[in-house]
Short mmCIF file of C-alpha atoms in Angstrom, two decimals:
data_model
loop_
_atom_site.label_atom_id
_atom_site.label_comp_id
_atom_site.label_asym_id
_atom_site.label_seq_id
_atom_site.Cartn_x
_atom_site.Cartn_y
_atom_site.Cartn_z
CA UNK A 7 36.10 49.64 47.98
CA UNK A 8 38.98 49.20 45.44
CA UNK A 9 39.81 52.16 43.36
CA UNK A 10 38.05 50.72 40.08
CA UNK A 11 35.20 49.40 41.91
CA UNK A 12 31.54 50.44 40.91
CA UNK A 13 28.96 48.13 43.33
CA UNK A 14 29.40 45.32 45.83
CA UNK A 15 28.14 41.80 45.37
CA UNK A 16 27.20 39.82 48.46
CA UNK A 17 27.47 36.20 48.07
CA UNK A 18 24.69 33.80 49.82
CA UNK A 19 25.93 29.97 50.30
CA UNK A 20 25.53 26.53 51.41
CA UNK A 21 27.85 25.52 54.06
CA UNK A 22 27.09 22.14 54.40
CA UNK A 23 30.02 19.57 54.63
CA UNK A 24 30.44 19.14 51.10
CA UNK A 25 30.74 22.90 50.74
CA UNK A 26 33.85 25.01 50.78
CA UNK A 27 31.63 28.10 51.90
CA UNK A 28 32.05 29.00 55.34
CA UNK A 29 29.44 32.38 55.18
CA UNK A 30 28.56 35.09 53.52
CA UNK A 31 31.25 35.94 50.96
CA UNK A 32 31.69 39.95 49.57
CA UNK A 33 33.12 40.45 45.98
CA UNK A 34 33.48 44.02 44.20
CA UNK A 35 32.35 44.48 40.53
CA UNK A 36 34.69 47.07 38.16
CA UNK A 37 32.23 48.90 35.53
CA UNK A 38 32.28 46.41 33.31
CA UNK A 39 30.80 44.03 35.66
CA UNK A 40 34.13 41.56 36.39
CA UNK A 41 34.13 40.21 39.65
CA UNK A 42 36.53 40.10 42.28
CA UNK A 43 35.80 37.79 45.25
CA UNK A 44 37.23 38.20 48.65
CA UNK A 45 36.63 36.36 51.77
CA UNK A 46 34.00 35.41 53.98
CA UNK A 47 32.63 38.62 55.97
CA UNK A 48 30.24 36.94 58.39
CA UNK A 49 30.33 33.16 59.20
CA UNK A 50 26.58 32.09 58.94
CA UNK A 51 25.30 28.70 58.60
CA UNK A 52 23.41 28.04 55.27
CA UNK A 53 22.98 32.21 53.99
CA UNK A 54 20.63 31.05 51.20
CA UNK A 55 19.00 33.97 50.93
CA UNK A 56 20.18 38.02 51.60
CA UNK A 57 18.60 41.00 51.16
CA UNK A 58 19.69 44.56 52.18
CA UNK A 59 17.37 47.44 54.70
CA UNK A 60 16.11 50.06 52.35
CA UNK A 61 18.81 52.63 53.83
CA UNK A 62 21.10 50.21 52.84
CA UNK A 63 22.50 49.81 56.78
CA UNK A 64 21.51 46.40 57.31
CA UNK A 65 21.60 43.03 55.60
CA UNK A 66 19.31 40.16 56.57
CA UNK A 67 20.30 36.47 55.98
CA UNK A 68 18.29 33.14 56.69
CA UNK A 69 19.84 30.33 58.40
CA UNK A 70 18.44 27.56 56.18
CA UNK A 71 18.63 24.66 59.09
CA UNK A 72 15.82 22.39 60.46
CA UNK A 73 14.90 24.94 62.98
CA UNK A 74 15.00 27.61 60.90
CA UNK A 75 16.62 31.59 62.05
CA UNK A 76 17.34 35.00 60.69
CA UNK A 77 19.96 37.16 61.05
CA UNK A 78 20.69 40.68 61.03
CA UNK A 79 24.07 42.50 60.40
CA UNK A 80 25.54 45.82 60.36
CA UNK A 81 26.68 46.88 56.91
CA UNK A 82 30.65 48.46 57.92
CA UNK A 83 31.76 50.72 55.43
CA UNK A 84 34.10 49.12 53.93
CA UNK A 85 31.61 46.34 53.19
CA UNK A 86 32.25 44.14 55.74
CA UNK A 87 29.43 42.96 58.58
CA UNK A 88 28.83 42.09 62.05
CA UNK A 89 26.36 40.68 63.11
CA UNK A 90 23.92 42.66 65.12
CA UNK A 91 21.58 40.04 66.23
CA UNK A 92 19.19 36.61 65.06
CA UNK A 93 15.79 35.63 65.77
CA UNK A 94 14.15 31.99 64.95
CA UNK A 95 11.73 31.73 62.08
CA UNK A 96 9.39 29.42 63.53
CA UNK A 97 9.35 27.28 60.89
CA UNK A 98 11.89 24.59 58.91
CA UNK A 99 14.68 25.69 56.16
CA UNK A 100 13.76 29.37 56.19
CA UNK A 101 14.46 29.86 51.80
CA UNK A 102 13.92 33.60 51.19
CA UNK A 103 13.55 36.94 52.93
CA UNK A 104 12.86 40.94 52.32
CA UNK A 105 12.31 43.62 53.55
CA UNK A 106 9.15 45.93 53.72
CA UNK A 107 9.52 49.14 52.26
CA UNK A 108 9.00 51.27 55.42
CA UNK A 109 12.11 49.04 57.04
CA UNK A 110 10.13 48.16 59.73
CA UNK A 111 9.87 44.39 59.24
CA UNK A 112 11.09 41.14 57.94
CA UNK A 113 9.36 38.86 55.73
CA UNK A 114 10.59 35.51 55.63
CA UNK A 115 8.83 32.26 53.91
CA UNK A 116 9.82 28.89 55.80
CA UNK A 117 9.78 26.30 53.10
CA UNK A 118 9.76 22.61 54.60
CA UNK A 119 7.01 24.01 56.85
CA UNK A 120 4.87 26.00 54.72
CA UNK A 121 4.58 29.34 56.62
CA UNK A 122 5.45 32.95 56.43
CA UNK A 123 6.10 34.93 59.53
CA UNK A 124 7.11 38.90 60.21
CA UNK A 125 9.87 39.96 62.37
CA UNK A 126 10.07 43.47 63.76
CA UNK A 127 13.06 45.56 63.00
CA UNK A 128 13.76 48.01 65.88
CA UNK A 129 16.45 51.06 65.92
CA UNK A 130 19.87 49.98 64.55
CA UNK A 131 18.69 47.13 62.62
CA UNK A 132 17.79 44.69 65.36
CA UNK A 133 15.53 42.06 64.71
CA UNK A 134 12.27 41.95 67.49
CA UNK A 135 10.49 38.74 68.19
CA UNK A 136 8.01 37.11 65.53
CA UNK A 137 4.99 39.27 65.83
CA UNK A 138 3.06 37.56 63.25
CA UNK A 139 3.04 34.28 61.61
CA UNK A 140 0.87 32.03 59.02
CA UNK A 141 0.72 28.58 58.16
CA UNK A 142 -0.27 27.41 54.44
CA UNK A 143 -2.07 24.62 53.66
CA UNK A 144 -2.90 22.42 50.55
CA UNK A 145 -1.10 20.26 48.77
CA UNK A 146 -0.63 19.67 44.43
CA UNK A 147 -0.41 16.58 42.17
CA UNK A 148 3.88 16.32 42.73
CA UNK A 149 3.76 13.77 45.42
CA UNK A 150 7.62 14.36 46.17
CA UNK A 151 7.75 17.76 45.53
CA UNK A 152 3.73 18.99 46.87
CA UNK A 153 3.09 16.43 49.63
CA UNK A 154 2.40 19.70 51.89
CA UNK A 155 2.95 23.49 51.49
CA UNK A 156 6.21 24.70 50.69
CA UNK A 157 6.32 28.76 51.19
CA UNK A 158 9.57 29.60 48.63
CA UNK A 159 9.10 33.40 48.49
CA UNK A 160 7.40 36.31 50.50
CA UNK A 161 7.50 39.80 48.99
CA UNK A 162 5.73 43.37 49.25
CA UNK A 163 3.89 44.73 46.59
CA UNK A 164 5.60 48.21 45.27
CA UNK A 165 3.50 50.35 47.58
CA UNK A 166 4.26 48.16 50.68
CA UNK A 167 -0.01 47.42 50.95
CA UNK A 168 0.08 43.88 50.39
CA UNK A 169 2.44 41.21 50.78
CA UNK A 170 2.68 37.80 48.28
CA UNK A 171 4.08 34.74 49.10
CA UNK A 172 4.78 31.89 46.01
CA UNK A 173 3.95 28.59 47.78
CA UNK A 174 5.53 25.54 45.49
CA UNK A 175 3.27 22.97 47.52
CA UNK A 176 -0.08 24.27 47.26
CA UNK A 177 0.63 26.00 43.60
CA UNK A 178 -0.59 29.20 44.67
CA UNK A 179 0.21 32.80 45.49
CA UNK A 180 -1.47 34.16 48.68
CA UNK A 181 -1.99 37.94 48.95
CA UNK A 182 -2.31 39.33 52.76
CA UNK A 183 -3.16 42.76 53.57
CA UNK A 184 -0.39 44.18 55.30
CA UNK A 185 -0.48 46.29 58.51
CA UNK A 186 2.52 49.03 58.39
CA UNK A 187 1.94 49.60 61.98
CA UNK A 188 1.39 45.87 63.40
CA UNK A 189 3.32 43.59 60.79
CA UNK A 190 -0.01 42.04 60.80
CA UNK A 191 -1.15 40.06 57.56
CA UNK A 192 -4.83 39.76 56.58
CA UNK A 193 -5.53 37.02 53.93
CA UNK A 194 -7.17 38.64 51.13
CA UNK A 195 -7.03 36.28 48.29
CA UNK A 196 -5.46 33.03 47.39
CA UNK A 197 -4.33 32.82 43.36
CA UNK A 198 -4.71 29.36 42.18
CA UNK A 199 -1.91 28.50 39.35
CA UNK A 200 -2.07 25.70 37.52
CA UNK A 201 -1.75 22.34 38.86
CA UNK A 202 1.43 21.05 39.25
CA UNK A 203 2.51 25.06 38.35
CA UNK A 204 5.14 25.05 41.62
CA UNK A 205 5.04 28.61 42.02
CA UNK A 206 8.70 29.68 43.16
CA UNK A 207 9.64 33.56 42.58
CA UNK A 208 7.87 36.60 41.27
CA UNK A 209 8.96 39.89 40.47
CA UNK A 210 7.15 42.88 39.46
CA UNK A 211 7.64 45.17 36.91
CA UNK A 212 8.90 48.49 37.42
CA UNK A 213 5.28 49.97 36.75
CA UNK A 214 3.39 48.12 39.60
CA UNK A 215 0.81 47.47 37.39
CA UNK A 216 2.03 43.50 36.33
CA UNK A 217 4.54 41.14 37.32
CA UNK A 218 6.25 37.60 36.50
CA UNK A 219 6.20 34.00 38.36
CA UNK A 220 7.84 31.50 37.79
CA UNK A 221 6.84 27.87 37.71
CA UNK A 222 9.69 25.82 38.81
CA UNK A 223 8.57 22.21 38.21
CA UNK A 224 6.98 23.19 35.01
CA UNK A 225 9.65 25.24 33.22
CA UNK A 226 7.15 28.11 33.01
CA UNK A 227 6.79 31.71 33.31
CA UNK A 228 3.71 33.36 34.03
CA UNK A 229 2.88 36.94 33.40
CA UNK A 230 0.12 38.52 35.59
CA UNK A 231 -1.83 41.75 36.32
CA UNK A 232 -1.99 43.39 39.67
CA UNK A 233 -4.23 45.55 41.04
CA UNK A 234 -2.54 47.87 43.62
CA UNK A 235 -6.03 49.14 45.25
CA UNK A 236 -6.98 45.94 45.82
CA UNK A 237 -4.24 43.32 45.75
CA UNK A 238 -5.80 41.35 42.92
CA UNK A 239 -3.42 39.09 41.32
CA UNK A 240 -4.65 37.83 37.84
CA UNK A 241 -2.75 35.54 36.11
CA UNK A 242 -2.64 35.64 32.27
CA UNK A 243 -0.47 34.07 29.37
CA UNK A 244 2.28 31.18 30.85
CA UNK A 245 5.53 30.85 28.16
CA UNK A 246 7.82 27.72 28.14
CA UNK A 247 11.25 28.86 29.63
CA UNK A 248 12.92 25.87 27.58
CA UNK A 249 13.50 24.89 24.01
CA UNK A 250 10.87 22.41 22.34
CA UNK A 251 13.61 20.10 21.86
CA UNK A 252 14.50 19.78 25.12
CA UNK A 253 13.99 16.47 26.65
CA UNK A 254 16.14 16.40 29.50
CA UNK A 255 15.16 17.09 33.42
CA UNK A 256 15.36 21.33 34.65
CA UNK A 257 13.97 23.10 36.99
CA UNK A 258 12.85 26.62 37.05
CA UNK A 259 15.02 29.29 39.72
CA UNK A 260 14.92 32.71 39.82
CA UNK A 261 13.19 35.89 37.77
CA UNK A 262 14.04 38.90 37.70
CA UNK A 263 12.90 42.50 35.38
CA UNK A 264 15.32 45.10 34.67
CA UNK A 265 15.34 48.52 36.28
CA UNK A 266 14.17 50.04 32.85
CA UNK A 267 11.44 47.48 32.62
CA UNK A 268 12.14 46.50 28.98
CA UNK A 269 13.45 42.85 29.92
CA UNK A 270 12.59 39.91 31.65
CA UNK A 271 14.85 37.33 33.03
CA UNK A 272 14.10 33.61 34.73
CA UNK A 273 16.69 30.93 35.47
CA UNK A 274 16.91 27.03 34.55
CA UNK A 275 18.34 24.17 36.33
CA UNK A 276 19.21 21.71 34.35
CA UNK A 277 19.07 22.86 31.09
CA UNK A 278 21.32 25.40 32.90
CA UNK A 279 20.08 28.62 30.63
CA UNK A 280 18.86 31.74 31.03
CA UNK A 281 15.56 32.95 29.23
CA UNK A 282 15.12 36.46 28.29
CA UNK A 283 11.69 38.17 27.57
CA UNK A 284 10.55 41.38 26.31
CA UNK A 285 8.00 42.88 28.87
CA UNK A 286 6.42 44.88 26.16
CA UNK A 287 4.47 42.10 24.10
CA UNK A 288 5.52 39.51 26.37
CA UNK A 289 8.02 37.65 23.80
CA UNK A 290 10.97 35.57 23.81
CA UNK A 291 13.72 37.58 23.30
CA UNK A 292 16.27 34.17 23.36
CA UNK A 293 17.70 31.22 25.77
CA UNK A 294 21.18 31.81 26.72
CA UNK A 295 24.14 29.42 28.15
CA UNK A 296 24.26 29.99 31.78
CA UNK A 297 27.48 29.63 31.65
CA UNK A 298 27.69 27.87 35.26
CA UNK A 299 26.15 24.75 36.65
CA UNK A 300 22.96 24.56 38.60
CA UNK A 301 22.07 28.99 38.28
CA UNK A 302 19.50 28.70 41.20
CA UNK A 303 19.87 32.98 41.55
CA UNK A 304 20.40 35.55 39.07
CA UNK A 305 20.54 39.27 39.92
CA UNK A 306 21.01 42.49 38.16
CA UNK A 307 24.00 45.31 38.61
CA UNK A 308 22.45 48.50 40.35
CA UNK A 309 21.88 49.99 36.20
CA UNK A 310 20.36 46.68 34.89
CA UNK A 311 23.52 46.25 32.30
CA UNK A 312 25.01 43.55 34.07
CA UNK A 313 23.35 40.23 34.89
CA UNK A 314 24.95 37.85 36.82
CA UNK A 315 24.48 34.19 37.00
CA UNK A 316 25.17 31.55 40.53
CA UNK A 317 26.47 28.76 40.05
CA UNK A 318 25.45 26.57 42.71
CA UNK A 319 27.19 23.42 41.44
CA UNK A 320 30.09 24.74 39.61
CA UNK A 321 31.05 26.64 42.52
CA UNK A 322 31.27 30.01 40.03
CA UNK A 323 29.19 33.52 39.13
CA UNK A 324 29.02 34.13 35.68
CA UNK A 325 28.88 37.94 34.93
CA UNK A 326 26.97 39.15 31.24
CA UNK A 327 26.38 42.34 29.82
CA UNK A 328 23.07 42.56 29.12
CA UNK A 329 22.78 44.39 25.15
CA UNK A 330 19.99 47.11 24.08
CA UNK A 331 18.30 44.03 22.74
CA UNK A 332 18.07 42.23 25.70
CA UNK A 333 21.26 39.49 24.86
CA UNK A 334 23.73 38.50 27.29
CA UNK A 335 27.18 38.48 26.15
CA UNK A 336 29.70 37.12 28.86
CA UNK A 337 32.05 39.11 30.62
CA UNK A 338 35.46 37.30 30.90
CA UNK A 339 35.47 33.92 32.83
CA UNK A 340 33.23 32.72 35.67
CA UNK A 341 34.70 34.06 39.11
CA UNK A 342 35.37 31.20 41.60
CA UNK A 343 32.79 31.24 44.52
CA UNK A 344 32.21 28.19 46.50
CA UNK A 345 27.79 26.89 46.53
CA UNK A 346 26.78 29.96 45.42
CA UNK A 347 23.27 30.50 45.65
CA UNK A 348 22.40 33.84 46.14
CA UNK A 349 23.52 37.25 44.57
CA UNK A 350 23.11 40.61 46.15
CA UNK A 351 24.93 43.46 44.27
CA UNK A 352 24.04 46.82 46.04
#
């Protein structure tokens, strides 16, 4: 890395033909959080999602095509990555990926087709064949946006017990018992939200014991209790992400909690903000200019004091240091990234 670099920030993208993205892109971050973009390090169709092996060794992408792939990569180390291998998805527009906590699989939700499916991941971060796969059904009162299921996230609980998947289609979170030795999923419950909710991310909070969805076709945020013993997912008090005055058209994106587990953080599209919440209480800290166009991801710096913001129609990241108080301050201008749309600092 360069001398005043702290962290690395991997850059997912859309390559399509109106894109100038190519791949996945690798910037470095200097302790205040300023990025510095470089160029492509793997050339990947459509990396909309990325997310890094536990040992830090790999990183996963989708391919979000029609027939839908992951792909793994060696992490060099100076940052850059070659690819190691790829495995279909069998499923449409893979959207989202991780990793379970013992390293030994891949989650990845397929969104046009509504199903989540585990890959093996053998010695040296090679991707097996699909050992296990599930298809969602339903459907929710959004007849363009909930004709069908519509898997946007799959992620392990803390403990690696259970895995959750947010399905926008069928507004619901399904909670499978997960086999650590198989990849095998068990359904164990299925979470109604409310109708028309289109769940799209969670996160949970640091303690294990709650976590945060977001609602991307209502503007919402919904806090909920988890139990770890048993996977139970209940949902409790759902806070507007927007203003009261706002009239126009914006769509919920990303959430995310801080390492510290004193903030909360969700995305809009649109009204192109971001909304900050206080985990204790569950309270609006404030709504904050984006400061890009279109922030479909947001992630936090490896400390939680930097928050960063991608711009998926401005073709920028917008980097903020995040205050004691939970405000986000920018940090210099928006770096130039072509359709970025997801952020992976590690």
């Amino acid at each position: 890395m360069p001398e005043d670099a702290q962290y690395r920030v991997y850059v997912g993208a859309y390559t399509g033909p109106e894109s100038a993205a190519n791949g996945i892109r690798l910037a470095f971050a200097d302790a205040a959080g300023l990025l510095r973009c470089t160029d492509t390090v793997a050339d990947t169709y459509e990396p909309s999602f990325l997310a890094l092996a536990p040992d830090g060794a790999t990183l996963f992408a989708v391919n979000e095509v029609a027939h839908g792939r992951v792909v793994a990569f060696d992490v060099r180390p100076d940052g850059t990555l070659a690819e190691i291998n790829s495995q279909p998805t069998h499923g449409s527009a893979p959207c989202h990926l991780s990793v379970h906590p013992s390293g030994r699989f891949l989650l990845t939700a397929n969104y046009l087709s509504g199903n989540v499916v585990v890959h093996p991941i053998g010695e040296g971060g090679v991707l097996r064949e699909a050992c296990h796969a599930v298809q969602h059904s339903g459907q929710g009162p959004d007849k363009d946006r909930q004709e069908g299921p519509h898997a946007h996230q799959i992620v392990p609980s803390p403990d690696g017990r259970f895995v959750l998947a947010a399905d926008l289609g069928t507004d619901a979170v399904y909670v499978y018992a997960f086999d650590a030795d198989t990849g095998h999923m068990v359904l164990k419950h299925e979470v109604a939200w409310g109708a028309g909710t289109g769940p799209r991310h969670l996160a949970f909070h640091p303690d294990g014991d709650r976590g945060y969805l977001v609602g991307e076709l209502t503007s919402t945020i919904t806090e909920f209790e988890f139990d770890a013993d048993g996977g139970t997912v209940r949902p409790g008090r759902a806070l507007p992400l927007l203003p009261a005055d706002f009239a126009g058209t914006s769509l919920a994106a990303e959430v995310v909690v801080s390492p510290d587990g004193r903030f909360v953080f969700a995305s809009n599209r649109g009204h192109d903000s971001i909304a900050v919440f206080s985990a204790a209480g569950f309270e609006l800290v404030g709504i904050f200019p984006a400061g890009v166009r279109g922030p479909r991801h947001i992630a936090l710096s490896p400390q939680g004091d930097v928050l960063y913001a991608a711009g998926e129609l401005s073709d920028t990241i917008q980097a903020f240091a995040v205050s004691a108080t939970g405000g986000l301050t920018p940090v210099a201008d928006p770096a130039s990234s072509p359709s970025p749309v997801c952020l992976l600092p590690v």
